[in-house]
Short mmCIF file of C-alpha atoms and ligand atoms in Angstrom, two decimals:
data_model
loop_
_atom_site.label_atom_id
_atom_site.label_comp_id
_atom_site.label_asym_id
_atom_site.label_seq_id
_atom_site.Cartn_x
_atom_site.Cartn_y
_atom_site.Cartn_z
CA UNK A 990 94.16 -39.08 -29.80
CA UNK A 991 96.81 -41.46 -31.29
CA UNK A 992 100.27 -41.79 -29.68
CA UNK A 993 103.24 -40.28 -31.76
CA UNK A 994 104.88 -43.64 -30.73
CA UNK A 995 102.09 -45.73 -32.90
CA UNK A 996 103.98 -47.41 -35.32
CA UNK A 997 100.60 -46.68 -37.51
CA UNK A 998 100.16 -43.38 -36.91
CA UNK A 999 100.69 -41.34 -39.42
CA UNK A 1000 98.05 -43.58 -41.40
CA UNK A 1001 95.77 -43.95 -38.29
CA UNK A 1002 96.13 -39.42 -37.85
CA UNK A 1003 94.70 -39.55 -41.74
CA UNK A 1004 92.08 -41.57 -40.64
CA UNK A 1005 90.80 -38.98 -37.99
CA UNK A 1006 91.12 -36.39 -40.69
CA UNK A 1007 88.65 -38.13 -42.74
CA UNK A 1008 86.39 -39.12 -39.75
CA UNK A 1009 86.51 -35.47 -38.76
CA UNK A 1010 85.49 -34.54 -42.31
CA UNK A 1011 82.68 -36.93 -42.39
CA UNK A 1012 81.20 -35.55 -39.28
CA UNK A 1013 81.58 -32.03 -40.47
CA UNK A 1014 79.65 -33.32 -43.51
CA UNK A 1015 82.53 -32.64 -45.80
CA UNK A 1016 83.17 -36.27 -46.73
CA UNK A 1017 80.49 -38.30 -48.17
CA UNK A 1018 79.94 -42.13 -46.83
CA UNK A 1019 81.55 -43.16 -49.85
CA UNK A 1020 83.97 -41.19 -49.77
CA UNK A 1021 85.46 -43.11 -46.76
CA UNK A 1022 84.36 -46.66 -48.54
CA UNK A 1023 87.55 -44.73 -51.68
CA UNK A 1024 89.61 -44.12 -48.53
CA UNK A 1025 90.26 -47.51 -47.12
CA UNK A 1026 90.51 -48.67 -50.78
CA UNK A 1027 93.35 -46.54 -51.40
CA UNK A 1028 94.87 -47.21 -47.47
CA UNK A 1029 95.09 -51.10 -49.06
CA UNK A 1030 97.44 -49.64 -52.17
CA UNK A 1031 99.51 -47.65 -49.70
CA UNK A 1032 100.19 -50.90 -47.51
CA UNK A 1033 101.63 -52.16 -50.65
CA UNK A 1034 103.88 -49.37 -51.49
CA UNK A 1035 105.31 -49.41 -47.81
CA UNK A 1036 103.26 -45.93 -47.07
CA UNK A 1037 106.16 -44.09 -48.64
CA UNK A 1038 106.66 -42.16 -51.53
CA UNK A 1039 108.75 -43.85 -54.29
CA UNK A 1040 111.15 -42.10 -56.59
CA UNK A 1041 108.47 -42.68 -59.46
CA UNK A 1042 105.76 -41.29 -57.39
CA UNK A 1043 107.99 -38.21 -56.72
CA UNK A 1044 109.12 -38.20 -60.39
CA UNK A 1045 105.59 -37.69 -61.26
CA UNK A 1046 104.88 -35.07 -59.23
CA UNK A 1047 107.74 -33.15 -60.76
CA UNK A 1048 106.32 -33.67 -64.04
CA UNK A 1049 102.60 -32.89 -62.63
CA UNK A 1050 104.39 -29.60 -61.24
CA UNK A 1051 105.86 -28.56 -64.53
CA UNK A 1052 102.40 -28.93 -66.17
CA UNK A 1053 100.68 -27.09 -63.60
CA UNK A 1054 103.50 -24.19 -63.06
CA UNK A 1055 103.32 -24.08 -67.22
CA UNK A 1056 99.84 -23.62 -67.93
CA UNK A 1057 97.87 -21.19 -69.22
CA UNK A 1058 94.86 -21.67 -67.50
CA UNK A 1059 95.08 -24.45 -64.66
CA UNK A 1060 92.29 -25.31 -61.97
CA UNK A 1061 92.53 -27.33 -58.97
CA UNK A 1062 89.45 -29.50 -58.30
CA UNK A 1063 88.94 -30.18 -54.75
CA UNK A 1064 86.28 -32.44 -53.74
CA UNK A 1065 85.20 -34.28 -50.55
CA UNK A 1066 88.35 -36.16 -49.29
CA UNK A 1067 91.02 -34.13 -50.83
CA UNK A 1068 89.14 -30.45 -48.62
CA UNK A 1069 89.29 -32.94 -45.64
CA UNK A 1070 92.50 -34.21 -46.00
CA UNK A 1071 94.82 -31.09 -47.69
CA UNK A 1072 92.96 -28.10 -46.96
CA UNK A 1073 95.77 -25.90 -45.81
CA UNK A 1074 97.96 -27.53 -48.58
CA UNK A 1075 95.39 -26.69 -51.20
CA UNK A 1076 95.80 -23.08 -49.79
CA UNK A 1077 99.08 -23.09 -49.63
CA UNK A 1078 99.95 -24.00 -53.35
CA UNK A 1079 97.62 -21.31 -54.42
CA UNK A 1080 99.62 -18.72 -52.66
CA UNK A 1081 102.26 -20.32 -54.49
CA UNK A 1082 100.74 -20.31 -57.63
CA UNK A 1083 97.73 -18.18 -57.40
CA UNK A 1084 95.70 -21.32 -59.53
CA UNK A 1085 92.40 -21.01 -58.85
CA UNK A 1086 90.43 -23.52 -56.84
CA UNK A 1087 86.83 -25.31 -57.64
CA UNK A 1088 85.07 -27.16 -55.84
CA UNK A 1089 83.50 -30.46 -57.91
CA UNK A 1090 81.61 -33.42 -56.22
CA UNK A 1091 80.64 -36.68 -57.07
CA UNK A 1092 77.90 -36.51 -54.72
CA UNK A 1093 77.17 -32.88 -55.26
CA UNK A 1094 74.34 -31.03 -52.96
CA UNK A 1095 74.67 -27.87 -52.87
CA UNK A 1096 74.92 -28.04 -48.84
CA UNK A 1097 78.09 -30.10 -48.89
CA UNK A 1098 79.53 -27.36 -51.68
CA UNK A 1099 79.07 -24.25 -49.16
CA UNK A 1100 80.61 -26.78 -46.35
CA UNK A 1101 83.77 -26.90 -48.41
CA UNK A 1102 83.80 -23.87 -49.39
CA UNK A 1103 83.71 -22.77 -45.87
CA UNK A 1104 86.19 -25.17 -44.93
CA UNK A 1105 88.66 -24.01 -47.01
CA UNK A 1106 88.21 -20.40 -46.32
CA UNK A 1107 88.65 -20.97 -42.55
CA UNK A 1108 92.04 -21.96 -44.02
CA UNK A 1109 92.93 -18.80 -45.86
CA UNK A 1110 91.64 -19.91 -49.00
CA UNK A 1111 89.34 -16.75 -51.00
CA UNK A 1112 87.96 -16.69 -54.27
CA UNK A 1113 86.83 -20.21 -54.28
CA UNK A 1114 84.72 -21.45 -57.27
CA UNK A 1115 81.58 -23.11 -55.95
CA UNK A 1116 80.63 -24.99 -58.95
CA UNK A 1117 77.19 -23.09 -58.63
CA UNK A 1118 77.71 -20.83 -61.66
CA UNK A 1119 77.85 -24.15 -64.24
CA UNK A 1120 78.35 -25.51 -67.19
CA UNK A 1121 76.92 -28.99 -67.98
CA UNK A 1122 79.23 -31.33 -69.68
CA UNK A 1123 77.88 -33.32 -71.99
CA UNK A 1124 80.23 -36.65 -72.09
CA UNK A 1125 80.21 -37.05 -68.22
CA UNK A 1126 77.21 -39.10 -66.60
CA UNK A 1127 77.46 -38.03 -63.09
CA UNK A 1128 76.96 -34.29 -60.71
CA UNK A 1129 80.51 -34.28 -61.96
CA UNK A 1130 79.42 -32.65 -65.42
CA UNK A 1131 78.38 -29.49 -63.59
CA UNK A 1132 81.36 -27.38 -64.16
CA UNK A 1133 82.16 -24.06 -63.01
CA UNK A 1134 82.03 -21.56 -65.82
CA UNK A 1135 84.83 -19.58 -64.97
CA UNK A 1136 86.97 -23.17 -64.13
CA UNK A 1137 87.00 -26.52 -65.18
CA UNK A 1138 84.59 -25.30 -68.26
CA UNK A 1139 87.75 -22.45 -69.34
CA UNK A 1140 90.70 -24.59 -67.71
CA UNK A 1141 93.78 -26.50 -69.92
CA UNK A 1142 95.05 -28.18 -67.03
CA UNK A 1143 93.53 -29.82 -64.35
CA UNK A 1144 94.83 -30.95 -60.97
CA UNK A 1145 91.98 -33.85 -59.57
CA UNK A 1146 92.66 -36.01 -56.40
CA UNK A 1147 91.22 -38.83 -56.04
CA UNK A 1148 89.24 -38.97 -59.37
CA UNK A 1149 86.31 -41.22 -60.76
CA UNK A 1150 87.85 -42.60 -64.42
CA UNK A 1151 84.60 -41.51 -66.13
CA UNK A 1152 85.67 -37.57 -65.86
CA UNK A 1153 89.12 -38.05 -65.88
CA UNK A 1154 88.29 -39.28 -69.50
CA UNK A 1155 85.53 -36.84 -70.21
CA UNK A 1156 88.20 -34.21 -69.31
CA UNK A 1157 91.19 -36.14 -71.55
CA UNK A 1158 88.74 -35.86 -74.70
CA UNK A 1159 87.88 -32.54 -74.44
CA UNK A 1160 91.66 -31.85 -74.77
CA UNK A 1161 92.83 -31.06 -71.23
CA UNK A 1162 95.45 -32.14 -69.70
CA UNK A 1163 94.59 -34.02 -66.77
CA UNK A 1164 96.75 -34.59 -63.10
CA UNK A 1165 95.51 -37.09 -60.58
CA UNK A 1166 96.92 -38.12 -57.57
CA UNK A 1167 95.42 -42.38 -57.17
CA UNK A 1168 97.45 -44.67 -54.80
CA UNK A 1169 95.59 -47.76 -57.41
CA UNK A 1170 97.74 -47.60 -60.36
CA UNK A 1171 95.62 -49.68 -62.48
CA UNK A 1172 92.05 -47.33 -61.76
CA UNK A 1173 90.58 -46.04 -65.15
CA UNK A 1174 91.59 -42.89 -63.52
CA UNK A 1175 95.17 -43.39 -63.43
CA UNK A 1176 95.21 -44.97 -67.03
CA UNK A 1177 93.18 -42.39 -68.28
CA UNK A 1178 94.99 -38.89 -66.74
CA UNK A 1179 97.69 -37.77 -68.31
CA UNK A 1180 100.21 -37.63 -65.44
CA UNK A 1181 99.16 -39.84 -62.49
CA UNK A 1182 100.79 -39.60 -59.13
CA UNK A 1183 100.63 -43.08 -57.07
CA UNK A 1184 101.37 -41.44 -54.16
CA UNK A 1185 99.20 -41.01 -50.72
CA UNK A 1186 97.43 -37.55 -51.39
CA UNK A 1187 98.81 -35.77 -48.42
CA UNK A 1188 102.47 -36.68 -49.01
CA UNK A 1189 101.45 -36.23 -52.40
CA UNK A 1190 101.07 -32.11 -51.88
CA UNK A 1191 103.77 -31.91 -49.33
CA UNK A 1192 105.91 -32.73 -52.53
CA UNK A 1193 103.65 -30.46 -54.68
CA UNK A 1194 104.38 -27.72 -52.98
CA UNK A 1195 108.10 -28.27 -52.24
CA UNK A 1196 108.43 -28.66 -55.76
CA UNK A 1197 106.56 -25.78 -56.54
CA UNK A 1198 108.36 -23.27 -55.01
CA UNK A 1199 111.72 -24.30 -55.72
CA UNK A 1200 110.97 -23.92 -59.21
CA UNK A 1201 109.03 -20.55 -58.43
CA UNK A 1202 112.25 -19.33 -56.52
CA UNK A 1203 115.19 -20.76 -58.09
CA UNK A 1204 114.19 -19.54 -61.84
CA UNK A 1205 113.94 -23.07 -63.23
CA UNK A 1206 111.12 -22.50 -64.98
CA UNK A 1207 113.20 -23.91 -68.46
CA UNK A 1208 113.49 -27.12 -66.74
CA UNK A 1209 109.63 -28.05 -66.89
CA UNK A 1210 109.43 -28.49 -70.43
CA UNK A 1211 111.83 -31.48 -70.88
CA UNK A 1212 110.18 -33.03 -68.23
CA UNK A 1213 106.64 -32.99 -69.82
CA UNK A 1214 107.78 -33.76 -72.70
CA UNK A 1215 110.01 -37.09 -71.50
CA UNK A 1216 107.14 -38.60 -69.30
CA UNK A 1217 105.24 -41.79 -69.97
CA UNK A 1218 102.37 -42.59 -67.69
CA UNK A 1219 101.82 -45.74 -68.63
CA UNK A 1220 105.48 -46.44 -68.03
CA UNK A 1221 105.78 -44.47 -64.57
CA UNK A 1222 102.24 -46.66 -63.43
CA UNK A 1223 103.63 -49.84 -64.80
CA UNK A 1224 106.87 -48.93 -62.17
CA UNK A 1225 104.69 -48.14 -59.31
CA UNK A 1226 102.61 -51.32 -60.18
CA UNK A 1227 106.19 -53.25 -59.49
CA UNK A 1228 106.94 -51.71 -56.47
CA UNK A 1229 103.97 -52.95 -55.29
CA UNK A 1230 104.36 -56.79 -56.36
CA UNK A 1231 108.04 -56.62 -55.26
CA UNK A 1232 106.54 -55.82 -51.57
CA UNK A 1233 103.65 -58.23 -51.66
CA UNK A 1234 106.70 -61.14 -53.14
CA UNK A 1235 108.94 -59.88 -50.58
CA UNK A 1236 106.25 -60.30 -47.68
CA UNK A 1237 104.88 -63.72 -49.00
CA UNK A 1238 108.84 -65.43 -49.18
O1 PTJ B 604 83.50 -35.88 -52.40
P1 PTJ B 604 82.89 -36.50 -53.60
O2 PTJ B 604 81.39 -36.56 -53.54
O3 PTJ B 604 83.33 -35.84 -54.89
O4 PTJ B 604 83.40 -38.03 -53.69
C1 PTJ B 604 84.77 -38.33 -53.64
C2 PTJ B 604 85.05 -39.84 -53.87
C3 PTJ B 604 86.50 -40.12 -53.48
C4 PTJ B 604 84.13 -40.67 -52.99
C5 PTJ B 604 84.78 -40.18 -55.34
O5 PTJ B 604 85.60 -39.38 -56.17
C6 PTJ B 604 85.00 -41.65 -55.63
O6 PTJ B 604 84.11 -42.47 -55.56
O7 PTJ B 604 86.26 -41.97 -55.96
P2 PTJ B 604 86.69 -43.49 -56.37
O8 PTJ B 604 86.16 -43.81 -57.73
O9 PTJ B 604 86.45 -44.42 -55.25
O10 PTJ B 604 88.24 -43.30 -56.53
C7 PTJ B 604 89.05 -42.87 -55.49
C8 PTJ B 604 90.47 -43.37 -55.79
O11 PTJ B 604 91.34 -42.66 -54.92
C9 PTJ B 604 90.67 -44.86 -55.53
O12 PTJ B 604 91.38 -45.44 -56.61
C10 PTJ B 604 91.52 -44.93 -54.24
O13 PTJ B 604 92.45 -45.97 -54.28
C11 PTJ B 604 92.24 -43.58 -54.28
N1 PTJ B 604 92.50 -43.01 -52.95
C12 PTJ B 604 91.72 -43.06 -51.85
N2 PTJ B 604 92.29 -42.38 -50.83
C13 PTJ B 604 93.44 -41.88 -51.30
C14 PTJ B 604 93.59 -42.26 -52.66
N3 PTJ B 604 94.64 -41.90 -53.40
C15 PTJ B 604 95.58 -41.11 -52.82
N4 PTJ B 604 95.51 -40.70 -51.54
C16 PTJ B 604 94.47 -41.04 -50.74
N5 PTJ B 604 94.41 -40.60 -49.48
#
């Protein structure tokens, strides 16, 4: 157990998260190799959320709140990581949730899946009814039918670039949440959050049910329609320089 007094341990409790997840055979190997990538972007940003990080999720939230058909695709590290968030937004929102690996076996799916139940979450979509995309070349393609394969909006943590494209070109609107601004995955998506994916949700669902309860609902379609990603990754990309200038001088 880490102390409370750590001056790391907010970062070092994630870690045991993931370390938990790995041993529960929820997390793939790899999928702790994406973690300590993304841990180096967050020492950059100062392990906070910035004001463009949370302006994105705003935006991410009006797109999501707005859609017609939205899916959130959980995979590996984000069911490890955000499991009761990821049940708590779809209380909120009732969007369905499906579960989509990278390094799909049908084992790891019902360990998820189970997962996320023990957290309140029902009606999961397993991925095991599927459709195969044709412009993705990884397990990725297999979509479930009633999910990803229907869905106009997509909310992906933690994303590989090839889908997050596959999923741009077949005319979805795609929502990542990527701590390395300059992935293909954050280029690609159309709103990308460079945030730290458990803050990340905290804000999600904040967001989300202030515009659920306060009848803002007219507010989310100026703010789709004013966001740049390239612009809002180009500011998080600054942040991060600023820091690194700031610690080298
Ligand atoms: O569970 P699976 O089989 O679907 O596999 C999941 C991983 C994450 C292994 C798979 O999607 C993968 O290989 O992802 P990549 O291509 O390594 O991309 C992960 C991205 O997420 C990287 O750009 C990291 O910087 C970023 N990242 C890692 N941890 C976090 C993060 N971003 C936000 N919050 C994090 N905690």
């Amino acid at each position: 157990m880490v102390s409370e007094e750590h001056p790391r341990y907010r970062s070092l409790t994630i870690r045991d998260k993931l370390v938990e997840g790995y041993e529960k055979g929820i997390v793939s190997t790899h999928g702790l190799i994406a973690h300590g990538r993304g841990e180096a972007f967050d020492y950059l940003l100062g392990e906070k959320t910035s004001d463009t990080a949370l302006n994105a999720t705003k935006v991410a939230c009006a797109f999501l709140l707005t859609a017609k058909r939205p899916v959130v695709s959980v995979n590996g590290n984000t069911a490890a990581l955000v499991a009761e968030e990821i049940a708590e937004l779809h209380v909120i929102t009732k969007i369905p949730v499906e579960i989509n690996l990278f390094h799909r076996s049908r084992e790891r799916i019902e360990r998820i899946a189970h997962h996320l139940q023990s957290h309140g979450l029902e009606n999961i979509l397993t991925g095991l009814d599927f459709v195969e995309l044709l412009n993705i070349a990884s397990q990725r393609a297999k979509v479930d039918k009633r999910g990803i394969y229907q869905a106009d909006t997509v909310l992906a943590p933690l994303e590989d670039g090839d889908r997050a494209l596959a999923l741009t070109q077949l005319g979805k609107i795609v929502l990542t949440v990527d701590l390395n601004p300059l992935s293909r995955t954050a280029l690609t998506s159309t709103v990308t959050i460079v945030d730290e994916l458990t803050r990340a949700m905290k804000n999600l669902i904040t967001l989300a049910k202030y515009f659920k309860t306060t009848g803002r609902m007219n507010k989310l379609a100026m703010l789709k329609t004013s966001f740049d990603n390239r612009e809002n990754l180009e500011a998080s990309y600054k942040i991060m320089l600023e820091r690194l200038q700031s610690l080298v001088s």
